[in-house]
Short mmCIF file of C-alpha atoms in Angstrom, two decimals:
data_model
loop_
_atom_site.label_atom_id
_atom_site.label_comp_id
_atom_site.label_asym_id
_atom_site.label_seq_id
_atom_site.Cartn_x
_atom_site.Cartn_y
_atom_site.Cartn_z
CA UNK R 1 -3.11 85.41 -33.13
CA UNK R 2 -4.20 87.82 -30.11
CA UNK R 3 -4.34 84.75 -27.30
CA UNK R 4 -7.20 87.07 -26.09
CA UNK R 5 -8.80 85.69 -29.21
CA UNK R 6 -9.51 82.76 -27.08
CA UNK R 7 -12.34 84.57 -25.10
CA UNK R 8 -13.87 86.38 -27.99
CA UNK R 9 -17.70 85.45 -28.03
CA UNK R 10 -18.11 85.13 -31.61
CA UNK R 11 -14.38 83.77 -32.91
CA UNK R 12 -13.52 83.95 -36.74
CA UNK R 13 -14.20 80.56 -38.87
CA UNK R 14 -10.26 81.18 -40.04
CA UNK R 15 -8.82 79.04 -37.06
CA UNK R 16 -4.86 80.22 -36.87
CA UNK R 17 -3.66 79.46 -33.13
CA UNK R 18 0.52 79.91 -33.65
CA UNK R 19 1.21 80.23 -29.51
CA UNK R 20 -0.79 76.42 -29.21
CA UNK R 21 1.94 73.89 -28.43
CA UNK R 22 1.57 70.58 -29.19
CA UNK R 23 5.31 68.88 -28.79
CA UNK R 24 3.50 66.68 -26.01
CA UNK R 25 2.38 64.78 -28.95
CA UNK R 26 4.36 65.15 -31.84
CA UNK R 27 7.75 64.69 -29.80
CA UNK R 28 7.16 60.77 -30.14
CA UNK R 29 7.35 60.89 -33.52
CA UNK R 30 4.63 61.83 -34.85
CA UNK R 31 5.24 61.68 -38.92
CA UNK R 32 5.01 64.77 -40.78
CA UNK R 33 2.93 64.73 -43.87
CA UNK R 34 3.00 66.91 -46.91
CA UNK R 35 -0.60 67.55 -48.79
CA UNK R 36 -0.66 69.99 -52.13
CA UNK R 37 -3.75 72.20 -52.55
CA UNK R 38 -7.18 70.36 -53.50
CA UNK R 39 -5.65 67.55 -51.83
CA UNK R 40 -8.05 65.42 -49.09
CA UNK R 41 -6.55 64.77 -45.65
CA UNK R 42 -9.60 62.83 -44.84
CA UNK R 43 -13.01 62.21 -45.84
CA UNK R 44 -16.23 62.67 -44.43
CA UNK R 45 -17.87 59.00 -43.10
CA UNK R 46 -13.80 57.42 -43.10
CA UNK R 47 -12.49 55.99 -39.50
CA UNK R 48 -10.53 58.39 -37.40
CA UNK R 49 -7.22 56.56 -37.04
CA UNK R 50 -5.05 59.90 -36.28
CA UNK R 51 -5.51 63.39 -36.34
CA UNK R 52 -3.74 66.33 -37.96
CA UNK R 53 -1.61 68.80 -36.58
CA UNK R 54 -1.11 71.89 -39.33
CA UNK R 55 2.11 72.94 -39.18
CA UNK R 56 2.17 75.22 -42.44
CA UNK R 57 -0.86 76.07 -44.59
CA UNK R 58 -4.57 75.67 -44.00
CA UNK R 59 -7.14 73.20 -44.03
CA UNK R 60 -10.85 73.68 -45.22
CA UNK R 61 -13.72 71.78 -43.66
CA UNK R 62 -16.54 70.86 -45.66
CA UNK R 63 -19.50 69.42 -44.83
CA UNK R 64 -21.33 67.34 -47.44
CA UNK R 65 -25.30 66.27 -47.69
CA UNK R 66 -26.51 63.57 -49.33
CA UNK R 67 -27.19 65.04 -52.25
CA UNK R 68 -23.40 66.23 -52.54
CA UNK R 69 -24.02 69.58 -51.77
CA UNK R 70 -20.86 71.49 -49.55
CA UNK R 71 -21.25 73.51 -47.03
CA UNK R 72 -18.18 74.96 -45.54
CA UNK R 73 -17.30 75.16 -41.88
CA UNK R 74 -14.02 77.03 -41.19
CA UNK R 75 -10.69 77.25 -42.35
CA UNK R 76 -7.90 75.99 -39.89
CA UNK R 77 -4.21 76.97 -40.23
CA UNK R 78 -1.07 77.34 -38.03
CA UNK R 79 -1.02 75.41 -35.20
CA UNK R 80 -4.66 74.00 -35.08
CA UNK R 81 -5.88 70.95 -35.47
CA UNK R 82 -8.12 68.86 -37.77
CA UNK R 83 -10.17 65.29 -36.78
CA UNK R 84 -10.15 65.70 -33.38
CA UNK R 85 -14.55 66.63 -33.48
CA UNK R 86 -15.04 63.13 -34.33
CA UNK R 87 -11.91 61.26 -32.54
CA UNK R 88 -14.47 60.86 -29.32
CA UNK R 89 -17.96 60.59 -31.24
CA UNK R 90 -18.57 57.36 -33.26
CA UNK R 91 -15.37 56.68 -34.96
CA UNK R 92 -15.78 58.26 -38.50
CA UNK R 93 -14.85 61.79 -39.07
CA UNK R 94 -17.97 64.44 -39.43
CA UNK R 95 -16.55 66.24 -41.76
CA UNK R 96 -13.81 66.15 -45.33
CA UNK R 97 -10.56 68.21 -44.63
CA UNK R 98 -8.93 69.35 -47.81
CA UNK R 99 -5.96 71.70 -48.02
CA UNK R 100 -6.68 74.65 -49.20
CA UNK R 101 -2.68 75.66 -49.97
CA UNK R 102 -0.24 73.55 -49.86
CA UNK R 103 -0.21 71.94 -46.65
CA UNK R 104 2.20 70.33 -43.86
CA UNK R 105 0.85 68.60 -40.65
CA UNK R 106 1.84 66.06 -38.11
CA UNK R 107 0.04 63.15 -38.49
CA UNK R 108 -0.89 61.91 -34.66
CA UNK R 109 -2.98 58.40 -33.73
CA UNK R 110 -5.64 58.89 -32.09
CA UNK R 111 -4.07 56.98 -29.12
CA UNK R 112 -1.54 59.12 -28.80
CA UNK R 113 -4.04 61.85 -28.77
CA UNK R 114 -5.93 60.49 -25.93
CA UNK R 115 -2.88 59.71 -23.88
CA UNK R 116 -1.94 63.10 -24.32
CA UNK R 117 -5.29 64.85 -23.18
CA UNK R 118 -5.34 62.44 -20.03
CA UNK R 119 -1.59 63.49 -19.27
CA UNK R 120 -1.39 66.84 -19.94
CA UNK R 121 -3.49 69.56 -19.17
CA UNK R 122 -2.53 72.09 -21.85
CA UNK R 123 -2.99 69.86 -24.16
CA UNK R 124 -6.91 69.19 -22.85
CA UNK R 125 -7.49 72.64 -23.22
CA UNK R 126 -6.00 73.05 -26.32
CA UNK R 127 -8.30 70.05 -27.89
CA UNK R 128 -10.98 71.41 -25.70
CA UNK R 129 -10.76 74.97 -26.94
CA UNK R 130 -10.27 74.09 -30.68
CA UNK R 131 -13.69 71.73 -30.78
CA UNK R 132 -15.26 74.52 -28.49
CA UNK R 133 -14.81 76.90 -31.78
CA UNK R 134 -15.56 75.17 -34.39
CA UNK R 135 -19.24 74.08 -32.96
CA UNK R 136 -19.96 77.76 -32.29
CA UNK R 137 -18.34 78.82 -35.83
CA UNK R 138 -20.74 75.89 -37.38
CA UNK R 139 -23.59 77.29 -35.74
CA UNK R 140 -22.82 81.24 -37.09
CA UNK R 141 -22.29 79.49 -40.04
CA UNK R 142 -25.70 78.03 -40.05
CA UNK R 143 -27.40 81.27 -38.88
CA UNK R 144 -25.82 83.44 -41.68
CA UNK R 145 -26.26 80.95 -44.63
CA UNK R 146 -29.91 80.94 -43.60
CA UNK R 147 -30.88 84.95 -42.71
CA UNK R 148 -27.75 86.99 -44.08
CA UNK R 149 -27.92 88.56 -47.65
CA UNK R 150 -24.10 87.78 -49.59
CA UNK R 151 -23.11 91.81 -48.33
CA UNK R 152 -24.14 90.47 -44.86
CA UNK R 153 -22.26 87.52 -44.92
CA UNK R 154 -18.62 88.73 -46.28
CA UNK R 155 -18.87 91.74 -43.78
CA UNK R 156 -19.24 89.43 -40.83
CA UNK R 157 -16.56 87.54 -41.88
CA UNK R 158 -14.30 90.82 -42.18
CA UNK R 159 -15.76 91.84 -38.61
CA UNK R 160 -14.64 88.53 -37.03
CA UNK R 161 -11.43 88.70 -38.99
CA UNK R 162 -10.48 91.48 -37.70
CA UNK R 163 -11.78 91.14 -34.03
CA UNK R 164 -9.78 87.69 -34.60
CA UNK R 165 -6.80 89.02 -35.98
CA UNK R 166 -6.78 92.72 -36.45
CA UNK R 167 -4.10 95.50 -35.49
CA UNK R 168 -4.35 98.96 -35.46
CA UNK R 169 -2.96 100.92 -38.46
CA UNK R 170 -3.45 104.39 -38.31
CA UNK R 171 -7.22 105.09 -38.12
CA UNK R 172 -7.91 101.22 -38.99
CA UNK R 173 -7.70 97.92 -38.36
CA UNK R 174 -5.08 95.34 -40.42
CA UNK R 175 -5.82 91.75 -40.39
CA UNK R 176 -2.73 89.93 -39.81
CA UNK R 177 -3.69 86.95 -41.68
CA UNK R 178 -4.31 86.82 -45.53
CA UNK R 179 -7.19 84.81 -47.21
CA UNK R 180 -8.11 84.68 -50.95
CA UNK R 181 -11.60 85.34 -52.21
CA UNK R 182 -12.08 81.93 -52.78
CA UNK R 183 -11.77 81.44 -49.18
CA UNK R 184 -13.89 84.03 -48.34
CA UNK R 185 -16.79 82.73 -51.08
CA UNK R 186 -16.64 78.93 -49.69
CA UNK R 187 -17.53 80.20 -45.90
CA UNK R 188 -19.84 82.86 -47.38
CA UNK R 189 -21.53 80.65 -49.30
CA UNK R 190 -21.14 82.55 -52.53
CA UNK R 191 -19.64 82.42 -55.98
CA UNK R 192 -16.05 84.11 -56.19
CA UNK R 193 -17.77 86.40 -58.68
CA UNK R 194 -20.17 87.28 -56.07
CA UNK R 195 -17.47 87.43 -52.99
CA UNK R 196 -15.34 90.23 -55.10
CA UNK R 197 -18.35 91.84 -56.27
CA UNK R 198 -18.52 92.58 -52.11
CA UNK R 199 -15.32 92.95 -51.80
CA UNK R 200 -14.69 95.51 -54.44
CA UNK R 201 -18.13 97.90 -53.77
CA UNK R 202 -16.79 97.66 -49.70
CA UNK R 203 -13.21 99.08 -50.91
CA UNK R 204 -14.93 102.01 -53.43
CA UNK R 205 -17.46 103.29 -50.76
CA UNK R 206 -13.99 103.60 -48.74
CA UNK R 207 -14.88 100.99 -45.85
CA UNK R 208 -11.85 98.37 -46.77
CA UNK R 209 -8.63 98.64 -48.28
CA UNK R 210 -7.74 95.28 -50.05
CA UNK R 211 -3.63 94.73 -50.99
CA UNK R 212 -3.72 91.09 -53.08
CA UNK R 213 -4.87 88.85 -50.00
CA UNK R 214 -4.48 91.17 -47.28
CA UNK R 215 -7.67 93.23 -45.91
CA UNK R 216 -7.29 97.39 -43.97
CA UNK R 217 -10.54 98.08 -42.12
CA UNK R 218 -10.92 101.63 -42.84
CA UNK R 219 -14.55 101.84 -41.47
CA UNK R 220 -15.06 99.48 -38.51
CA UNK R 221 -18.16 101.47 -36.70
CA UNK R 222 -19.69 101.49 -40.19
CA UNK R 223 -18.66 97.62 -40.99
CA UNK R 224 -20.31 96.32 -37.83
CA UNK R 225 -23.52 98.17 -38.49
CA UNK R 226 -23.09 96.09 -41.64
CA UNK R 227 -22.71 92.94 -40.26
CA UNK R 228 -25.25 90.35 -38.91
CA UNK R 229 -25.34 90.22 -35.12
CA UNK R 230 -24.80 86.89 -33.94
#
């Protein structure tokens, strides 16, 4: 990840943040913890007792009503970090993490987490940073499951992909971090019918280049114009 990806005003709900450091925590033994996909770190409502540090593989977080209805937030891989919204709140996490691949974290008490913010400054802004995101991603998320068609919605989510994570190639953009169209539908919103419906009439009208989970903005000036602004 571009660490100027920090600053962007509207950052991408895949939350990858491999130049974060976190050995201020997990050098005093925090356990490592091995998840397979579909598996639930936590659950929505449960008592935060330690967060997550993801060390390979990503995270989902889903938010669920009542009703049992989902609503995904973001996806959050290398480096980031998962339960720390609620570790300060009331005590129960906000949200249900499950990995979405196969999945390796540190698990750290919430203790440990505190003394850590309080003693080290990186690691405040770190924490600090990571909540920062996800509460604006939550509230793009909100804005485009409410006025964005499904085209809308999978084209902003290239856009901030590749603002995110993109390097040039050639006359486009590559986005240096792969998702799956199942990713893509759960933070659109959509079926994964739908999502490579999108996907597939972006690549034919020449805008995207998709290679298996990999995405080549051919178009960006066209994309934007595409996408919802936020």
């Amino acid at each position: 990840m571009n660490k100027n990806a920090e600053t962007t005003a509207s950052p991408s709900a895949w939350i990858e943040v491999p130049h974060f450091r976190w050995e201020m925590l997990t050098a005093q033994g925090a356990p490592r913890v091995e998840f397979r996909k579909g598996q639930t770190l936590f659950s929505q409502g449960d008592p935060v007792t330690h967060v997550h540090v993801v060390e390979q593989g990503r995270v989902r977080l889903v938010l669920l009503s009542e009703a049992g209805h989902e609503k995904h937030m973001a996806i959050v891989g290398t480096q980031g970090m998962v339960g720390e919204c609620s570790a300060f709140l009331d005590g129960r996490h906000s949200v249900t993490a499950v990995a979405s691949s196969d999945v390796v974290t540190r698990q750290v008490g919430l203790a440990l987490l505190q003394q850590g913010m309080m003693r080290d400054e990186a690691c405040m802004r770190q924490v600090l940073w990571l909540m920062s995101v996800k509460l604006r991603v939550l509230a793009h998320q909100n804005l485009l499951l409410s006025q964005a068609t499904a085209a809308q919605r999978v084209v902003h989510h290239l856009v901030q992909l590749a603002g995110t994570y993109g390097e040039a190639q050639g006359q486009g953009v590559a986005i240096r971090i792969s998702f799956t169209h199942q990713e893509m539908a759960n933070l659109a919103g959509l079926s994964r019918v739908m999502t490579s419906n999108v996907l597939m009439q972006l690549q034919a009208q020449g805008l995207i280049e998709m290679v298996k989970s990999h995405c080549v903005i051919r178009e960006m000036q066209a994309l934007r114009q595409r996408a919802v602004v936020l």
